[in-house]
Coordinates of C-alpha atoms in Angstrom, one line a residue:
X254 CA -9.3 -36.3 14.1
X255 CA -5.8 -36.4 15.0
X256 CA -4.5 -37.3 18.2
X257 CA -1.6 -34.6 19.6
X258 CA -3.1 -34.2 23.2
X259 CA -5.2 -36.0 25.3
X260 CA -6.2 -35.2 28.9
X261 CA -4.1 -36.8 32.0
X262 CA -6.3 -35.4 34.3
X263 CA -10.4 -35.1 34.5
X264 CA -13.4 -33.9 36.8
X265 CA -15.6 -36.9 36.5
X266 CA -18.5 -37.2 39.0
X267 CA -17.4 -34.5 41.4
X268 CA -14.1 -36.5 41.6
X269 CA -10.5 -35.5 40.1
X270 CA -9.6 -38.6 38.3
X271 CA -6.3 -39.6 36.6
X272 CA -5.8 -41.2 33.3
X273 CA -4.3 -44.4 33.1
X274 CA -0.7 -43.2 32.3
X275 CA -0.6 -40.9 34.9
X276 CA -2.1 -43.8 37.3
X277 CA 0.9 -46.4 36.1
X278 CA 3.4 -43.6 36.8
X279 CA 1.9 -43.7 40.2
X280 CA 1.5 -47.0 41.0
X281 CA 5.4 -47.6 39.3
X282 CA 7.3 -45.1 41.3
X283 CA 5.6 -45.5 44.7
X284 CA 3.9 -42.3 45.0
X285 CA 1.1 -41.8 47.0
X286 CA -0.5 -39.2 45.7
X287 CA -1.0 -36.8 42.6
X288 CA -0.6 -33.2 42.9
X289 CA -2.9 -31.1 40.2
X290 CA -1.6 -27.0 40.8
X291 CA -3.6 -24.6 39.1
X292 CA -3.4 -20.9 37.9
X293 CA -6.0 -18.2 37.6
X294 CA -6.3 -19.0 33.6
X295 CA -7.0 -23.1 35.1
X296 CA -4.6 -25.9 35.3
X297 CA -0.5 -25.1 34.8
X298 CA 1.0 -28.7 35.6
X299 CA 0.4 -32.3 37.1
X300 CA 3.2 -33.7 39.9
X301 CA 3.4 -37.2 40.4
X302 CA 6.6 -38.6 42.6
X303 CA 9.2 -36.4 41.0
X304 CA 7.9 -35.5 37.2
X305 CA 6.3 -32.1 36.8
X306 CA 4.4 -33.1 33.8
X307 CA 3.2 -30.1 32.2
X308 CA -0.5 -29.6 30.9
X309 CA -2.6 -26.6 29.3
X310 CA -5.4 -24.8 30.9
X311 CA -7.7 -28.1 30.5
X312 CA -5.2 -30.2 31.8
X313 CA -4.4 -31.7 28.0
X314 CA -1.3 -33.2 27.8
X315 CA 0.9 -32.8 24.3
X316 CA 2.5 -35.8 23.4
X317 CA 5.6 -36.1 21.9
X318 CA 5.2 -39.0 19.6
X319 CA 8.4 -41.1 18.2
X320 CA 8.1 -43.2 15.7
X321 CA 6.5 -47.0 16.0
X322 CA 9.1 -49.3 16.9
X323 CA 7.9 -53.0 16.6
X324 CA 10.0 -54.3 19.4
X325 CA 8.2 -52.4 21.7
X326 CA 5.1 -54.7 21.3
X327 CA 4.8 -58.4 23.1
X328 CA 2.4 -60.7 21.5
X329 CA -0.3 -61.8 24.4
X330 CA -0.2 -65.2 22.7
X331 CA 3.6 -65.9 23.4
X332 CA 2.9 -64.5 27.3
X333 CA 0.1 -66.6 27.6
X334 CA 2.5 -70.3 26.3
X335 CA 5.3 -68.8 28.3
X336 CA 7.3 -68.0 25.2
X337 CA 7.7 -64.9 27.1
X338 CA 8.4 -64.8 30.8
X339 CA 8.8 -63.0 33.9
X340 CA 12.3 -61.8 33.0
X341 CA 11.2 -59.9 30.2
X342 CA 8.7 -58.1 32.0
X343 CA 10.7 -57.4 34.9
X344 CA 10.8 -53.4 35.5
X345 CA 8.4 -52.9 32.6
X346 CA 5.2 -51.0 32.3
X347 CA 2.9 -53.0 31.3
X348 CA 0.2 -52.2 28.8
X349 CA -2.5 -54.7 27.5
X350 CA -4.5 -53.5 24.6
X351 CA -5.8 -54.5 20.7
X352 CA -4.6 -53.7 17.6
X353 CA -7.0 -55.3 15.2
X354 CA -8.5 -53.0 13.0
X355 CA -11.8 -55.0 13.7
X356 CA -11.9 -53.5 17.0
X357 CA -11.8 -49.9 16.1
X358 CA -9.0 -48.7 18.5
X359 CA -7.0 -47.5 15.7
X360 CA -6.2 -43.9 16.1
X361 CA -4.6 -40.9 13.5
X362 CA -1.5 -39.4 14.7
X363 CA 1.4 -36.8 13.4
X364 CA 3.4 -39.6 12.7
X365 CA 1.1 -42.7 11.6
X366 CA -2.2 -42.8 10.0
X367 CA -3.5 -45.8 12.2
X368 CA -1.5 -46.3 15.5
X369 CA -3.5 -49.0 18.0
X370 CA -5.1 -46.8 21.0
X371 CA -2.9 -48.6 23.8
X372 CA 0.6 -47.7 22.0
X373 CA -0.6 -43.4 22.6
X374 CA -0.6 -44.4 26.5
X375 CA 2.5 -46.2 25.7
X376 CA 3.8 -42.8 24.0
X377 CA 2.4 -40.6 27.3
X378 CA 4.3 -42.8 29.2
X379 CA 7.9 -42.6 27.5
X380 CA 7.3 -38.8 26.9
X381 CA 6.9 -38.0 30.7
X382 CA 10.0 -40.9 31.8
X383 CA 12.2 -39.1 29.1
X384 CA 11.3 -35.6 30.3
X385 CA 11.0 -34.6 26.3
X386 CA 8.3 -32.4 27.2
X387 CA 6.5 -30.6 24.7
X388 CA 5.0 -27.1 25.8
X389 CA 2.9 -24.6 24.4
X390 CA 2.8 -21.4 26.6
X391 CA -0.4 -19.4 27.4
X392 CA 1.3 -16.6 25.5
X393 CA 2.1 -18.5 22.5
X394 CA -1.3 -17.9 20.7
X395 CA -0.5 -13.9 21.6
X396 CA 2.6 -14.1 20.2
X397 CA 1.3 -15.4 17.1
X398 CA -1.1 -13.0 16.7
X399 CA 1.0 -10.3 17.5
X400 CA 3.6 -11.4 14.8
X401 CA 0.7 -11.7 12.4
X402 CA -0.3 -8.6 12.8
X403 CA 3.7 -7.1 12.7
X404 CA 4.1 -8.7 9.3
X405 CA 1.0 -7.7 7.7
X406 CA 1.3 -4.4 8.5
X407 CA 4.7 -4.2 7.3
X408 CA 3.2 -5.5 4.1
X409 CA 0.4 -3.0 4.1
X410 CA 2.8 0.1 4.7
X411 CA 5.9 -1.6 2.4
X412 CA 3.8 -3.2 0.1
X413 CA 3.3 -0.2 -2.3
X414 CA 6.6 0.9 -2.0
X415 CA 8.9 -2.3 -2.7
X416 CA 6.6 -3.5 -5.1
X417 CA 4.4 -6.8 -5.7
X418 CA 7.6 -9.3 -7.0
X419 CA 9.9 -7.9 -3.8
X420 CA 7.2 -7.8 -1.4
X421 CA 6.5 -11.6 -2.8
X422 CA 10.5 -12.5 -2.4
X423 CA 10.1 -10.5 1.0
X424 CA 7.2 -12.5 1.9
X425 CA 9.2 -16.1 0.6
X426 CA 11.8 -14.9 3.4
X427 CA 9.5 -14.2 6.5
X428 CA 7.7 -17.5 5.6
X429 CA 11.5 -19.7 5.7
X430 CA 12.3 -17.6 9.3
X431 CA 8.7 -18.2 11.0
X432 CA 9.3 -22.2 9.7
X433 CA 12.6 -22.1 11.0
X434 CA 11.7 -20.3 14.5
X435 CA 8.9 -22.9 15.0
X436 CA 11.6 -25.8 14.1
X437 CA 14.0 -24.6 16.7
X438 CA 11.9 -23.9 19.1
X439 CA 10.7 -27.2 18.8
X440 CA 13.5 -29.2 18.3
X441 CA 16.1 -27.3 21.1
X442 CA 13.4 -26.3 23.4
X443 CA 10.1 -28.9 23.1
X444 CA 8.1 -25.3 22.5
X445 CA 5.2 -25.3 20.0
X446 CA 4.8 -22.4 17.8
X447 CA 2.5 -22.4 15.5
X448 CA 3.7 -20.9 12.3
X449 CA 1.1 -21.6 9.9
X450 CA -1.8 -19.2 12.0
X451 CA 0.4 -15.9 10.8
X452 CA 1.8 -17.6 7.6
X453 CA -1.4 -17.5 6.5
X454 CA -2.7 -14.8 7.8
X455 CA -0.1 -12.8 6.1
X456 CA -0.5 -14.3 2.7
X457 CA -4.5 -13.5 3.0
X458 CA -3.3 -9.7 3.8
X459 CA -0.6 -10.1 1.2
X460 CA -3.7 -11.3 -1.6
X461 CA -6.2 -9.2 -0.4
X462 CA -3.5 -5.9 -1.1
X463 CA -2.9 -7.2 -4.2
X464 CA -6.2 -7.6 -5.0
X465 CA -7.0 -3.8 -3.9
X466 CA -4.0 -2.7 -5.9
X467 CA -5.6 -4.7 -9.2
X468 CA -8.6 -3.1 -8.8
X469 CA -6.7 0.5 -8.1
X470 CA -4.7 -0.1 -11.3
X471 CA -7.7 -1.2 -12.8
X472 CA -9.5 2.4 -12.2
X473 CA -6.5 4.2 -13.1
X474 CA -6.6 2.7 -16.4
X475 CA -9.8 3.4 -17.1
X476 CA -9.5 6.8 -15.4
X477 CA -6.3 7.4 -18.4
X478 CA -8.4 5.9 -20.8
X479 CA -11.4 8.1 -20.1
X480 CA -8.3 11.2 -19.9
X481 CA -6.6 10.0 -23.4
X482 CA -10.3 9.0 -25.2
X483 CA -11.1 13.0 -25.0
X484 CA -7.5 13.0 -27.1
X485 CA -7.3 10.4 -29.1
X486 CA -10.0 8.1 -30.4
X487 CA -11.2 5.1 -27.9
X488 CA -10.6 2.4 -30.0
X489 CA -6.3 4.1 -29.8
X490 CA -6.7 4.5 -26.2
X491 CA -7.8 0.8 -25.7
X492 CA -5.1 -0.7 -28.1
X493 CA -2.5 1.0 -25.7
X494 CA -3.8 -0.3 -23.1
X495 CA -4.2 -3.7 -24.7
X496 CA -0.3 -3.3 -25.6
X497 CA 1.7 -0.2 -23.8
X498 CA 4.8 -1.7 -25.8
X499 CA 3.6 0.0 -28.8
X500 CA 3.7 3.5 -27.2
X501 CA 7.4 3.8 -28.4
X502 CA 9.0 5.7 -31.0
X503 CA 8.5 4.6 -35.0
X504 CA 6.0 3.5 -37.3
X505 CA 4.4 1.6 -39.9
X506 CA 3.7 2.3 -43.6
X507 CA 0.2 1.6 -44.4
X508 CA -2.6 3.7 -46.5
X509 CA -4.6 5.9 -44.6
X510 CA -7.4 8.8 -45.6
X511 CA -6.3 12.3 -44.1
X512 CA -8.6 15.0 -43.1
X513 CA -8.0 18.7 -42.4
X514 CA -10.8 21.0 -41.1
X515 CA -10.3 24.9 -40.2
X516 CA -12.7 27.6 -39.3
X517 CA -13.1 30.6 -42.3
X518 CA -12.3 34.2 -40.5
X519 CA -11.0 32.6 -37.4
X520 CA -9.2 35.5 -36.4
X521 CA -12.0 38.0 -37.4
X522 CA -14.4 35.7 -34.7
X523 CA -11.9 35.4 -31.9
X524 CA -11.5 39.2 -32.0
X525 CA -15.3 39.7 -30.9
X526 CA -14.4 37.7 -27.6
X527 CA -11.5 39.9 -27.2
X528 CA -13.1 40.7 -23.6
X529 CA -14.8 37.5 -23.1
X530 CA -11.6 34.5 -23.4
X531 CA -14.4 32.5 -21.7
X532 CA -17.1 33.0 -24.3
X533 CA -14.7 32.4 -27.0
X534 CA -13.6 28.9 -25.3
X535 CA -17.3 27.4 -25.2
X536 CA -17.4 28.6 -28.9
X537 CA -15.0 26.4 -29.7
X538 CA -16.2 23.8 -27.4
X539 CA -19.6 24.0 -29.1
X540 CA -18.1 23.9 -32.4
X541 CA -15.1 21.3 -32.0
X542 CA -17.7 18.7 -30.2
X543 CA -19.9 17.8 -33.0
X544 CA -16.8 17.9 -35.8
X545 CA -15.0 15.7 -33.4
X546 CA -18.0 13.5 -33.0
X547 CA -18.4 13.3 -36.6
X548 CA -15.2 12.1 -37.2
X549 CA -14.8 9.6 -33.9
X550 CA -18.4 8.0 -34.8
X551 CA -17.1 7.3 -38.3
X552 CA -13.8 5.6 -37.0
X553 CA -11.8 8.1 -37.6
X554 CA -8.8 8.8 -35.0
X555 CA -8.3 12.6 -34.3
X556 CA -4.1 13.2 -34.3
X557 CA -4.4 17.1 -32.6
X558 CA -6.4 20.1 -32.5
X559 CA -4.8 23.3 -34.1
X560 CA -6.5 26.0 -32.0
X561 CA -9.6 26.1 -34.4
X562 CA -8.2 23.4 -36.9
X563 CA -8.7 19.9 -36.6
X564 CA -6.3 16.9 -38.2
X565 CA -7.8 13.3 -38.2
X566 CA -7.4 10.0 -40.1
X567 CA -8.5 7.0 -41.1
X568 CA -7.4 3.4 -41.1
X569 CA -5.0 3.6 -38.2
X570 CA -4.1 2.4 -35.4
X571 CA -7.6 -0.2 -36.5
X572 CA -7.7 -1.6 -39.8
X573 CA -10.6 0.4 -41.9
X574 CA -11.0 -1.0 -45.0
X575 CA -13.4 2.0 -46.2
X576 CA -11.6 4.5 -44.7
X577 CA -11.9 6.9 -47.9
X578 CA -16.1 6.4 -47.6
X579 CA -15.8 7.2 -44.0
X580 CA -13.7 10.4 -44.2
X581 CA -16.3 11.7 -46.5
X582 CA -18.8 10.6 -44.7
X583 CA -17.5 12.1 -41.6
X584 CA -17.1 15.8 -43.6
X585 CA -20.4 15.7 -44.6
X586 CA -21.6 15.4 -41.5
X587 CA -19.1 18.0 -40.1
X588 CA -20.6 20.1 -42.2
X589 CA -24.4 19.4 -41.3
X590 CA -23.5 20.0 -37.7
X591 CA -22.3 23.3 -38.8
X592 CA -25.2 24.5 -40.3
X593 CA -27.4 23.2 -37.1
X594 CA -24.6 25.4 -34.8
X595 CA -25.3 28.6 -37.4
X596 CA -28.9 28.5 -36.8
X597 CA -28.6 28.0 -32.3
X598 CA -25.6 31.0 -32.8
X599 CA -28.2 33.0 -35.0
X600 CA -31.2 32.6 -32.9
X601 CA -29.0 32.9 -29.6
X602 CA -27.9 36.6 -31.1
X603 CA -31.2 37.6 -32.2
X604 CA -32.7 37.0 -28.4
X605 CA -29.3 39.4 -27.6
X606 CA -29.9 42.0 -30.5
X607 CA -26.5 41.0 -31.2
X608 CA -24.4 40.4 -34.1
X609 CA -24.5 37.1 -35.8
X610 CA -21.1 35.7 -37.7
X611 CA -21.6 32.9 -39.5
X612 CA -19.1 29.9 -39.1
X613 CA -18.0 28.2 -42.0
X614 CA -15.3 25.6 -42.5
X615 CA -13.2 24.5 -45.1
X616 CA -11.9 21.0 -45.3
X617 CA -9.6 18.8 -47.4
X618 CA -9.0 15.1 -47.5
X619 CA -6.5 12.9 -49.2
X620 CA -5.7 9.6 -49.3
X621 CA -2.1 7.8 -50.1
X622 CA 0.8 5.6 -48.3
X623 CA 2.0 7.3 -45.1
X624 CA 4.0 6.8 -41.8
X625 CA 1.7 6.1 -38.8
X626 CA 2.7 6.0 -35.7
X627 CA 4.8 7.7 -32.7
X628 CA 6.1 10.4 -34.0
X629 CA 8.3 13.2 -32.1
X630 CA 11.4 12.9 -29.2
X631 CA 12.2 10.3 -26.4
X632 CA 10.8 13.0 -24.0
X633 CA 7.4 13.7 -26.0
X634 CA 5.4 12.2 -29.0
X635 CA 2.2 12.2 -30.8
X636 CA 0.5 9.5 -32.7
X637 CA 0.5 11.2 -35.5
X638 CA 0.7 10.5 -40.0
X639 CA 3.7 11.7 -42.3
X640 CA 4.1 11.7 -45.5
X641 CA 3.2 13.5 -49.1
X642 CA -0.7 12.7 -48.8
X643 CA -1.0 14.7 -45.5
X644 CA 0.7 17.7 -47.5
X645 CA -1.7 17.3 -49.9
X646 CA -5.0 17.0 -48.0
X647 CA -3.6 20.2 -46.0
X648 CA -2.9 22.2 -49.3
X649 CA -6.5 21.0 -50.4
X650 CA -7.9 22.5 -46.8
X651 CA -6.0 25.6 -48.1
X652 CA -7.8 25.5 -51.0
X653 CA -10.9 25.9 -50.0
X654 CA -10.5 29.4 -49.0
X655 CA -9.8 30.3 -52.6
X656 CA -12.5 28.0 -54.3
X657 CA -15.0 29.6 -51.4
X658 CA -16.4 25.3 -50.9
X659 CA -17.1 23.6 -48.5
X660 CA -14.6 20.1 -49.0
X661 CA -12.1 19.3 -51.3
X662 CA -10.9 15.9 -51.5
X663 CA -8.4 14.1 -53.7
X664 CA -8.0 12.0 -56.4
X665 CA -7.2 9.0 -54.8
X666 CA -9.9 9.6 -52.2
X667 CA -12.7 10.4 -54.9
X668 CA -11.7 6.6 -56.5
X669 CA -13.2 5.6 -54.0
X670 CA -16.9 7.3 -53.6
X671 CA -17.6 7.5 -57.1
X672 CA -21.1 6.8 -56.4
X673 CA -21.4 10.4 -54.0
X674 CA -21.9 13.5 -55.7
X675 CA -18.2 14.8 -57.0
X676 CA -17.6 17.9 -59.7
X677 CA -14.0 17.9 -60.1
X678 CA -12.6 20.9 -59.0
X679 CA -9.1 21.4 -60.6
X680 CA -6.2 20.1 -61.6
X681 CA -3.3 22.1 -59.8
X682 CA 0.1 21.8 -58.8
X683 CA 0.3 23.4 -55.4
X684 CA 2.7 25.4 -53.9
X685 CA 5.7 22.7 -53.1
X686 CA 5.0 20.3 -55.2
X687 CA 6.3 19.5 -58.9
X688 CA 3.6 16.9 -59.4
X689 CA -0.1 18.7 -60.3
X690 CA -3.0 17.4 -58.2
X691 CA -6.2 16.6 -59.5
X692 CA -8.9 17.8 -57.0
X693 CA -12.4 17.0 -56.6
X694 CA -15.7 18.9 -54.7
X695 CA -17.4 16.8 -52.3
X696 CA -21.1 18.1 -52.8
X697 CA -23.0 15.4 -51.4
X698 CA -23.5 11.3 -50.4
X699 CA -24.6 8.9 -53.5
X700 CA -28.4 10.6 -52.9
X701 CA -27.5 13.7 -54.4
X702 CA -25.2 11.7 -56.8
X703 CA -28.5 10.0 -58.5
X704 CA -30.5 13.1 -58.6
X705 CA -31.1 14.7 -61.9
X706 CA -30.4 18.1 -61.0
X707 CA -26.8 17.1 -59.9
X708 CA -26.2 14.6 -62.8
X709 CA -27.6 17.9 -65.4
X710 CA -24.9 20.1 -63.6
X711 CA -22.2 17.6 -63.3
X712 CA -22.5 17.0 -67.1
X713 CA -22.0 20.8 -67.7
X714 CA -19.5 21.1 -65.5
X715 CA -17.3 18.3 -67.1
X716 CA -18.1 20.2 -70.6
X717 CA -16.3 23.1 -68.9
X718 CA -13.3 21.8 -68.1
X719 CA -13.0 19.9 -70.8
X720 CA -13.6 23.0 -72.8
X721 CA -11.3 25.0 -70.7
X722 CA -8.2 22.4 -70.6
X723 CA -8.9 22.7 -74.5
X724 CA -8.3 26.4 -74.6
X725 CA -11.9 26.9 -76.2
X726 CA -12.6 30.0 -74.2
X727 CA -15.8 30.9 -75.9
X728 CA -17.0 27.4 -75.3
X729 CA -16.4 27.4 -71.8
X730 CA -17.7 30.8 -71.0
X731 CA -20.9 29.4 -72.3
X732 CA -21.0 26.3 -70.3
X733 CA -20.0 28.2 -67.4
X734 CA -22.9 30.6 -67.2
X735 CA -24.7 27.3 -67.5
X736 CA -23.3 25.8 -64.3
X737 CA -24.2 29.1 -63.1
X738 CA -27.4 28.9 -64.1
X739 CA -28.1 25.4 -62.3
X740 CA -27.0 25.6 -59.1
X741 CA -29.8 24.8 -57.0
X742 CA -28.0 22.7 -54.0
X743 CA -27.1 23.8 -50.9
X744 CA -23.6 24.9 -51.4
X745 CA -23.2 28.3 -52.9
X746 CA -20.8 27.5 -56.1
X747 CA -20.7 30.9 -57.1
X748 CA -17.3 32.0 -55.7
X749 CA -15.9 28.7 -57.2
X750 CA -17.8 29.6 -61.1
X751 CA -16.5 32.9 -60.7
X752 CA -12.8 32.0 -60.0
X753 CA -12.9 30.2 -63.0
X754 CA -14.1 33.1 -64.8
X755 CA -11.6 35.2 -64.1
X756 CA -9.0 32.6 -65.0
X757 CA -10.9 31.9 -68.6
X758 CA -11.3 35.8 -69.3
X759 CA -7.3 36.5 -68.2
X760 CA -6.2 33.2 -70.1
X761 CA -8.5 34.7 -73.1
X762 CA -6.9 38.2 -73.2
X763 CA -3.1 37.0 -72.2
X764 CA -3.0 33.7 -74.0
X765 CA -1.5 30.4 -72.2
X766 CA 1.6 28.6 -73.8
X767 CA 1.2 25.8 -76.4
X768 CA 2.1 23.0 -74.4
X769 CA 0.0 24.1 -71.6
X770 CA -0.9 21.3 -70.3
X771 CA -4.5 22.8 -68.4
X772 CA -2.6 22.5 -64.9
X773 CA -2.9 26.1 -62.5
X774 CA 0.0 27.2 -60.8
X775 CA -1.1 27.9 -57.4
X776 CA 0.7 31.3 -55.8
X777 CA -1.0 30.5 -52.4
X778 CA -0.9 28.0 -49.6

């Protein structure tokens, strides 16, 4: 709805007919005709007496508007009472026109929301009697499109390399030169270039590449956390990517429950797949998949995989307020899935007629005050714990192999779950430590616990140690073939009963100091 060209000349009834600027130039300078010259692409320019008024194809004339200027205007009124005369007119053209807004000849142009219809003749007029031509040539709209398309390629092929803020600073400058081209051509040579057509043609490939990069970046973070989530637990992998700042070197200080799992005979296995490295990988692919499961579905965050160990814990990098309940939890389950791979393996090497090894696992949790976080170099770290409780939960995985059970867990750790089935196991000062250790069998959840078979055992059990921390040997023989005697649960105790025999009957024969205190030294990691 704005006026910047109008046509000078028109086809109207099989006739070429002027427009009433054009016509006044005529009439005014005494020419007798008007020359309309043409090009293959339609009409190039109008010649009346001695201006060569250029036009576009259509024969459209732009207009180069100045601003209103009040003086130009002559009231009718004051020509009509003579106020005005002939000498003012003298040499003039000569436009009579309206510019009540009642008579809706008010037209929108670059310079004035409402300009009166007779004042854009007016404007025709002075543009072609001041030769202040404005031009746009038929290659204009090529060379637009052809800088367009220089610029966004440059910003499709540079983008990635100079990066989103310099391509946008980059992008700034090209947008102040193209202004600044279109400016001077205007202003020094009356030549319209239209800047805004690749301005924003640019910024649209300049969005649209950033927009493909988001959604590139986008998949690559869920491509790393897919990657890190088969390493670390999701809920780790997400708070990184929530916050990459905190992948840095250090740590906090905050309780956590520690877990350390390793296969029994390890070495004794992996020596049957001495010709088959494949069949001993999906062995431990079969076997590290459910334990890991276990412990990722109970929150837990595995820190590393050991070849056939596994170290994991709780309450870290998310707050876990039952993080001791869950660590059990998860090691009783580790152990189900155990048992369920023991009878696939077993029926997979019956079909064979081959020999069946059973996999068992020993596993020790603790819980205390440790360092979490990045631990390691500038070049390479882990997300790991530190601190006396993980010694302690990996001297308690040791321990296992001596006891012959399943879990141990600690004292901390069993405060805890007092309501799951727990026989305290011993009360030991391992190997590096001056402090003893009280240690505790994780039998089963708070099921077992209630079940009157477990409580009948338990309370035997405590009778023993009491009776063996009490140096009442006799006594604790005899409560001992008791606990022998009612073991009807799944896990075989009779390694464990039978360890303390051996200590009783030696302590019996030898003798133990007076101030022995009931702690055993251990020899052994």
């Amino acid at each position: 709805g704005i006026v910047r060209r109008v046509p000078v000349v028109m086809l109207a009834d099989g006739k070429t007919k002027p427009s009433l600027a054009i016509e006044l130039i005529r009439v005014g300078t005494g020419a007798e005709s008007i020359l309309v010259r043409t090009s293959e692409i339609g009409v190039s320019d109008i010649v009346v007496g001695d201006k060569i008024v250029p036009t576009d194809e259509e024969g459209r004339f732009w207009i180069n508007f100045s601003p209103h200027l009040p003086q130009r205007f002559v009231s009718a009124y004051d020509v009509l009472t003579d106020k005005i005369g002939e000498k003012e007119l003298r040499g003039k053209f000569v436009l009579v026109g309206t510019s009540a807004v009642g008579l809706l000849d008010l037209k929108a142009t670059p310079l004035d929301p409402a300009m009166p219809g007779v004042e854009i003749h007016a404007q025709i007029i002075e543009t072609i009697l001041s030769n202040s031509y404005l031009t746009r040539p038929a290659f204009a709209i090529g060379s637009e499109v052809v800088v367009a398309l220089v610029i966004g390629l440059f910003i499709i092929v540079c983008g990635p390399i100079f990066g989103a803020l310099n391509m946008l600073l980059l992008g700034g400058f090209f947008a102040a030169c193209l202004v600044a081209l279109s400016w001077y051509l205007y202003a020094q040579h009356g030549i319209l270039f239209d800047f805004a057509y690749p301005l924003v043609s640019t910024l649209m490939v300049y969005f649209v590449l950033v927009f493909y990069n988001y959604l590139k970046e986008e998949r690559g973070r869920r491509e790393v956390r897919n990657a890190f989530g088969q390493y670390l637990s999701p809920e780790l992998v997400n708070q990184l990517a929530r916050d990459p700042d905190s992948l840095s070197l250090g740590g906090v200080t905050r309780e956590v429950t520690i877990l350390f799992s390793d296969v029994r005979n390890f070495t004794a296995i992996a020596e049957q797949f001495k010709n088959d490295p494949e069949g001993l990988s999906r062995l431990m692919n079969n076997l590290l998949t459910p334990l890991s499961a276990a412990v990722m579905d109970r929150k837990g965050t595995i820190d590393k995989y050991m070849g056939d160990a596994i170290m994991a814990f709780w309450n870290a990098p998310l707050d876990d307020h039952v993080h001791p309940r869950n660590a059990c939890t998860a090691a009783l389950e580790m152990q189900r899935q155990l048992n369920l791979l023991n009878q696939k393996l077993e029926a997979q090497a019956s079909l064979k007629g081959a020999p069946f090894n059973k996999l068992r696992a020993g596993i020790g949790i603790n819980t205390g005050e440790c360092v979490v976080g990045n631990m390691g170099s500038d070049m390479r770290f882990d997300y790991t714990a530190m601190g006396d409780p993980v010694n302690v939960a990996s001297r308690a995985e040791g321990l296992t192999k001596q006891f012959d059970v399943p879990t141990l867990i600690g004292e901390k750790t069993a405060n805890h779950v007092l309501d799951f089935a727990l026989l305290e196991a011993d009360l030991i000062r391992v190997v590096g430590k001056k402090d003893p250790e009280r240690l505790y069998l994780l039998m089963g959840d708070n099921e077992l616990a209630i079940s009157e078979e477990f409580r009948r055992l338990k309370l035997q059990h405590d009778q023993l140690l009491a009776a063996y921390r009490s140096t009442k040997w006799e006594k604790a023989l005899e409560n001992l073939r008791a606990c022998q005697n009612g073991l009807q649960f799944g896990y075989d105790l009779t390694n464990f009963y039978n360890t303390y025999q051996n200590r009783i009957t030696e302590f019996a024969s030898k003798g133990v100091d007076d101030d022995w205190d009931g702690v055993y030294e251990a020899e052994l990691k």
